[in-house]
């Protein structure tokens, strides 16, 4: 029989979300034209006038970046609405763009559908423009806008409840809004913060620099999300015995700011920066939410798109070949049956290695048959069975007798959906994974070693 799950486990939305690995964020709106990041809600709709807006360009950037999902800011905290909502005049319908007949959310949603990208929506809970903010009428206003967005634009795969400035949004507001989300879009993942903690499928990870913690557990205590100011470390690392399964989504911009500013054209993150971000987010059991701010034309700059494509080329080239493929794999405590050690190197997520129920530790040796040089390591647990392994290290050997530790892969703790480590290249004919602590029998579907180009 298969191992039984231990601790909190992911729901179906969270399993789908983990497989996205990378999501794009698009911050675009009045702030783009007012040249600020946090507009106060007084900028005139006349300012909003993109000259060449083309959401198909956005999605083609994502295609070459290997990004499967995109979240568009429909309304940021300045309150300006990028779609012609029926519930306020502060929107594109009072702008000169397309004579007030335009709808950026529509163009975004259509471009996503045409290119097979999953669309998500950021509808800022905080609103500096609307005088009803914080009152029961605001709850109704926001719920009406949520309904518009979730009824009329096709499937919405994520809703983003930014906690910034949202302290006045109480649990009862979110009870109502979450009901709307769950009713209209059952598969929609909720990025939840502060008082929306009860509905959070994924959590903020405590900073906007792209750095998830080490370890980074998918589990956390709900109070750490609700009272985020005093729980930044918990958000960053998760909590190994946390009572809720709410993994981390790593929001970070490819530029210093969330919105486009010409003067930041020289500060776009390099491919090397993005490569580090990738290891610190996707490689830390988290999902990367990478922001690309469209400019005043309504296009993503060529610099940003080149860097994103560069990241994808590096990912593809590095992970093309698992150098452990074909190894002879031996372990101390196999479960037997279908749960063979070689399942870890068969490039099939559905097959996995498991130990017997009594063994929460193990040593698994991969005899590579010849010397191989590698500088990246990947581990993946069966997330449906909960976090099981809580302590592990990887060593290598050139004779199968004398083992050398990889310092960057020594005394690690969490695995989860994916854990990546990069290090100075080592050459070895054997590699071994030592699991020295766990909550339950091991359940690991991938062990990979790779060489960066
Ligand atoms: O000034 N801020 O609002 C701020 C500065 C730096 C980092 C975070 C924030 S707000 C913070 O944003 C997160 C997303 O990046 C989450 O939405 C949190 O709930 C929110 O408080």
Short mmCIF file of N, CA and C in Angstrom, two decimals, residues 150-218:
data_model
loop_
_atom_site.label_atom_id
_atom_site.label_comp_id
_atom_site.label_asym_id
_atom_site.label_seq_id
_atom_site.Cartn_x
_atom_site.Cartn_y
_atom_site.Cartn_z
N UNK A 150 -15.17 38.19 -12.68
CA UNK A 150 -15.17 36.73 -12.64
C UNK A 150 -16.28 36.10 -13.50
N UNK A 151 -17.24 36.93 -13.92
CA UNK A 151 -18.31 36.41 -14.79
C UNK A 151 -18.04 36.61 -16.27
N UNK A 152 -17.37 37.72 -16.61
CA UNK A 152 -17.39 38.17 -18.00
C UNK A 152 -16.10 38.01 -18.79
N UNK A 153 -15.08 37.42 -18.19
CA UNK A 153 -13.78 37.40 -18.87
C UNK A 153 -13.19 36.00 -18.99
N UNK A 154 -14.02 34.98 -18.88
CA UNK A 154 -13.50 33.61 -19.01
C UNK A 154 -12.89 33.12 -17.70
N UNK A 155 -12.14 32.01 -17.80
CA UNK A 155 -11.59 31.43 -16.57
C UNK A 155 -10.57 32.36 -15.91
N UNK A 156 -10.67 32.49 -14.60
CA UNK A 156 -9.69 33.28 -13.83
C UNK A 156 -9.03 32.32 -12.84
N UNK A 157 -7.71 32.18 -12.98
CA UNK A 157 -6.99 31.14 -12.24
C UNK A 157 -6.42 31.61 -10.91
N UNK A 158 -6.39 32.92 -10.70
CA UNK A 158 -5.88 33.40 -9.41
C UNK A 158 -6.45 34.78 -9.14
N UNK A 159 -6.75 35.03 -7.88
CA UNK A 159 -7.16 36.37 -7.45
C UNK A 159 -6.15 36.80 -6.38
N UNK A 160 -5.70 38.05 -6.50
CA UNK A 160 -4.57 38.49 -5.66
C UNK A 160 -5.05 39.53 -4.67
N UNK A 161 -5.09 39.16 -3.40
CA UNK A 161 -5.52 40.07 -2.34
C UNK A 161 -4.32 40.65 -1.61
N UNK A 162 -3.78 41.70 -2.19
CA UNK A 162 -2.65 42.43 -1.63
C UNK A 162 -3.01 42.91 -0.23
N UNK A 163 -2.11 42.70 0.72
CA UNK A 163 -2.36 43.17 2.08
C UNK A 163 -1.97 44.64 2.27
N UNK A 164 -1.27 45.22 1.30
CA UNK A 164 -0.78 46.59 1.45
C UNK A 164 -1.95 47.56 1.67
N UNK A 165 -1.92 48.27 2.77
CA UNK A 165 -2.96 49.26 3.07
C UNK A 165 -4.32 48.66 3.36
N UNK A 166 -4.38 47.34 3.54
CA UNK A 166 -5.69 46.67 3.61
C UNK A 166 -6.12 46.33 5.04
N UNK A 167 -5.54 46.98 6.03
CA UNK A 167 -5.87 46.59 7.41
C UNK A 167 -7.33 46.85 7.78
N UNK A 168 -7.96 47.81 7.10
CA UNK A 168 -9.37 48.07 7.39
C UNK A 168 -10.32 47.06 6.77
N UNK A 169 -9.76 46.20 5.91
CA UNK A 169 -10.60 45.17 5.30
C UNK A 169 -10.67 44.00 6.29
N UNK A 170 -11.81 43.87 6.94
CA UNK A 170 -11.95 42.87 8.00
C UNK A 170 -12.33 41.50 7.42
N UNK A 171 -12.33 40.51 8.30
CA UNK A 171 -12.67 39.15 7.86
C UNK A 171 -14.04 39.08 7.21
N UNK A 172 -14.99 39.90 7.70
CA UNK A 172 -16.34 39.78 7.13
C UNK A 172 -16.38 40.27 5.68
N UNK A 173 -15.54 41.25 5.34
CA UNK A 173 -15.44 41.63 3.92
C UNK A 173 -14.98 40.42 3.11
N UNK A 174 -13.91 39.80 3.60
CA UNK A 174 -13.34 38.68 2.84
C UNK A 174 -14.27 37.48 2.81
N UNK A 175 -15.07 37.28 3.88
CA UNK A 175 -16.04 36.17 3.86
C UNK A 175 -16.93 36.32 2.62
N UNK A 176 -17.40 37.54 2.44
CA UNK A 176 -18.31 37.81 1.32
C UNK A 176 -17.59 37.67 -0.03
N UNK A 177 -16.41 38.27 -0.12
CA UNK A 177 -15.69 38.25 -1.40
C UNK A 177 -15.23 36.84 -1.74
N UNK A 178 -14.82 36.07 -0.74
CA UNK A 178 -14.36 34.70 -1.00
C UNK A 178 -15.53 33.85 -1.49
N UNK A 179 -16.70 34.14 -0.96
CA UNK A 179 -17.89 33.42 -1.41
C UNK A 179 -18.12 33.68 -2.91
N UNK A 180 -17.95 34.94 -3.30
CA UNK A 180 -18.08 35.30 -4.72
C UNK A 180 -17.06 34.53 -5.56
N UNK A 181 -15.81 34.51 -5.10
CA UNK A 181 -14.76 33.82 -5.86
C UNK A 181 -15.08 32.34 -5.97
N UNK A 182 -15.39 31.72 -4.84
CA UNK A 182 -15.61 30.27 -4.85
C UNK A 182 -16.83 29.89 -5.69
N UNK A 183 -17.85 30.74 -5.69
CA UNK A 183 -19.05 30.45 -6.46
C UNK A 183 -18.81 30.60 -7.96
N UNK A 184 -18.12 31.70 -8.33
CA UNK A 184 -18.00 31.99 -9.77
C UNK A 184 -16.82 31.28 -10.43
N UNK A 185 -15.76 31.04 -9.65
CA UNK A 185 -14.54 30.45 -10.25
C UNK A 185 -13.96 29.44 -9.25
N UNK A 186 -14.54 28.24 -9.21
CA UNK A 186 -14.11 27.26 -8.20
C UNK A 186 -12.62 26.89 -8.27
N UNK A 187 -12.00 27.03 -9.45
CA UNK A 187 -10.58 26.65 -9.56
C UNK A 187 -9.62 27.80 -9.29
N UNK A 188 -10.18 28.95 -8.94
CA UNK A 188 -9.37 30.15 -8.78
C UNK A 188 -8.56 30.09 -7.47
N UNK A 189 -7.24 30.19 -7.61
CA UNK A 189 -6.35 30.20 -6.45
C UNK A 189 -6.43 31.57 -5.77
N UNK A 190 -6.47 31.58 -4.45
CA UNK A 190 -6.49 32.85 -3.71
C UNK A 190 -5.11 33.11 -3.11
N UNK A 191 -4.49 34.24 -3.52
CA UNK A 191 -3.31 34.75 -2.80
C UNK A 191 -3.88 35.56 -1.65
N UNK A 192 -3.74 35.05 -0.44
CA UNK A 192 -4.40 35.67 0.70
C UNK A 192 -3.40 36.27 1.67
N UNK A 193 -3.79 37.39 2.27
CA UNK A 193 -2.93 38.09 3.22
C UNK A 193 -3.80 38.59 4.38
N UNK A 194 -3.16 38.86 5.51
CA UNK A 194 -3.84 39.51 6.64
C UNK A 194 -5.22 38.89 6.91
N UNK A 195 -6.29 39.68 6.87
CA UNK A 195 -7.60 39.15 7.26
C UNK A 195 -8.24 38.18 6.26
N UNK A 196 -7.58 37.99 5.11
CA UNK A 196 -8.11 36.97 4.19
C UNK A 196 -7.41 35.61 4.41
N UNK A 197 -6.70 35.50 5.54
CA UNK A 197 -5.89 34.30 5.79
C UNK A 197 -6.67 33.00 5.68
N UNK A 198 -7.96 33.05 6.04
CA UNK A 198 -8.75 31.80 6.02
C UNK A 198 -8.89 31.24 4.61
N UNK A 199 -8.81 32.13 3.62
CA UNK A 199 -9.07 31.71 2.24
C UNK A 199 -7.80 31.54 1.44
N UNK A 200 -6.66 31.77 2.08
CA UNK A 200 -5.39 31.77 1.33
C UNK A 200 -5.03 30.37 0.85
N UNK A 201 -4.90 30.22 -0.48
CA UNK A 201 -4.31 29.01 -1.05
C UNK A 201 -2.80 29.16 -1.09
N UNK A 202 -2.34 30.40 -1.24
CA UNK A 202 -0.90 30.65 -1.16
C UNK A 202 -0.68 31.92 -0.38
N UNK A 203 0.55 32.07 0.15
CA UNK A 203 0.85 33.17 1.06
C UNK A 203 1.93 34.07 0.50
N UNK A 204 2.00 35.28 1.02
CA UNK A 204 3.15 36.15 0.79
C UNK A 204 4.33 35.52 1.52
N UNK A 205 5.56 35.68 0.99
CA UNK A 205 6.69 35.05 1.67
C UNK A 205 7.57 36.06 2.41
N UNK A 206 7.03 37.26 2.66
CA UNK A 206 7.67 38.14 3.63
C UNK A 206 8.58 39.22 3.11
N UNK A 207 8.93 39.21 1.80
CA UNK A 207 9.70 40.32 1.24
C UNK A 207 9.36 40.43 -0.24
N UNK A 208 9.84 41.51 -0.86
CA UNK A 208 9.59 41.68 -2.29
C UNK A 208 10.89 41.58 -3.08
N UNK A 209 11.88 40.89 -2.50
CA UNK A 209 13.19 40.76 -3.14
C UNK A 209 13.37 39.43 -3.84
N UNK A 210 12.37 38.58 -3.78
CA UNK A 210 12.46 37.31 -4.49
C UNK A 210 13.15 36.21 -3.72
N UNK A 211 13.31 36.39 -2.42
CA UNK A 211 14.09 35.42 -1.64
C UNK A 211 13.21 34.66 -0.64
N UNK A 212 12.82 33.46 -1.03
CA UNK A 212 12.12 32.56 -0.10
C UNK A 212 13.13 31.97 0.87
N UNK A 213 12.66 31.60 2.04
CA UNK A 213 13.57 31.13 3.08
C UNK A 213 14.17 29.76 2.79
N UNK A 214 15.18 29.41 3.57
CA UNK A 214 15.77 28.08 3.59
C UNK A 214 15.87 27.68 5.06
N UNK A 215 15.02 26.77 5.54
CA UNK A 215 14.02 26.01 4.79
C UNK A 215 12.83 26.88 4.40
N UNK A 216 11.98 26.31 3.54
CA UNK A 216 10.70 26.95 3.24
C UNK A 216 9.62 25.88 3.21
N UNK A 217 8.88 25.82 4.31
CA UNK A 217 7.80 24.82 4.45
C UNK A 217 6.52 25.36 3.81
N UNK A 218 5.74 24.45 3.24
CA UNK A 218 4.43 24.84 2.70
C UNK A 218 3.43 25.04 3.83
#
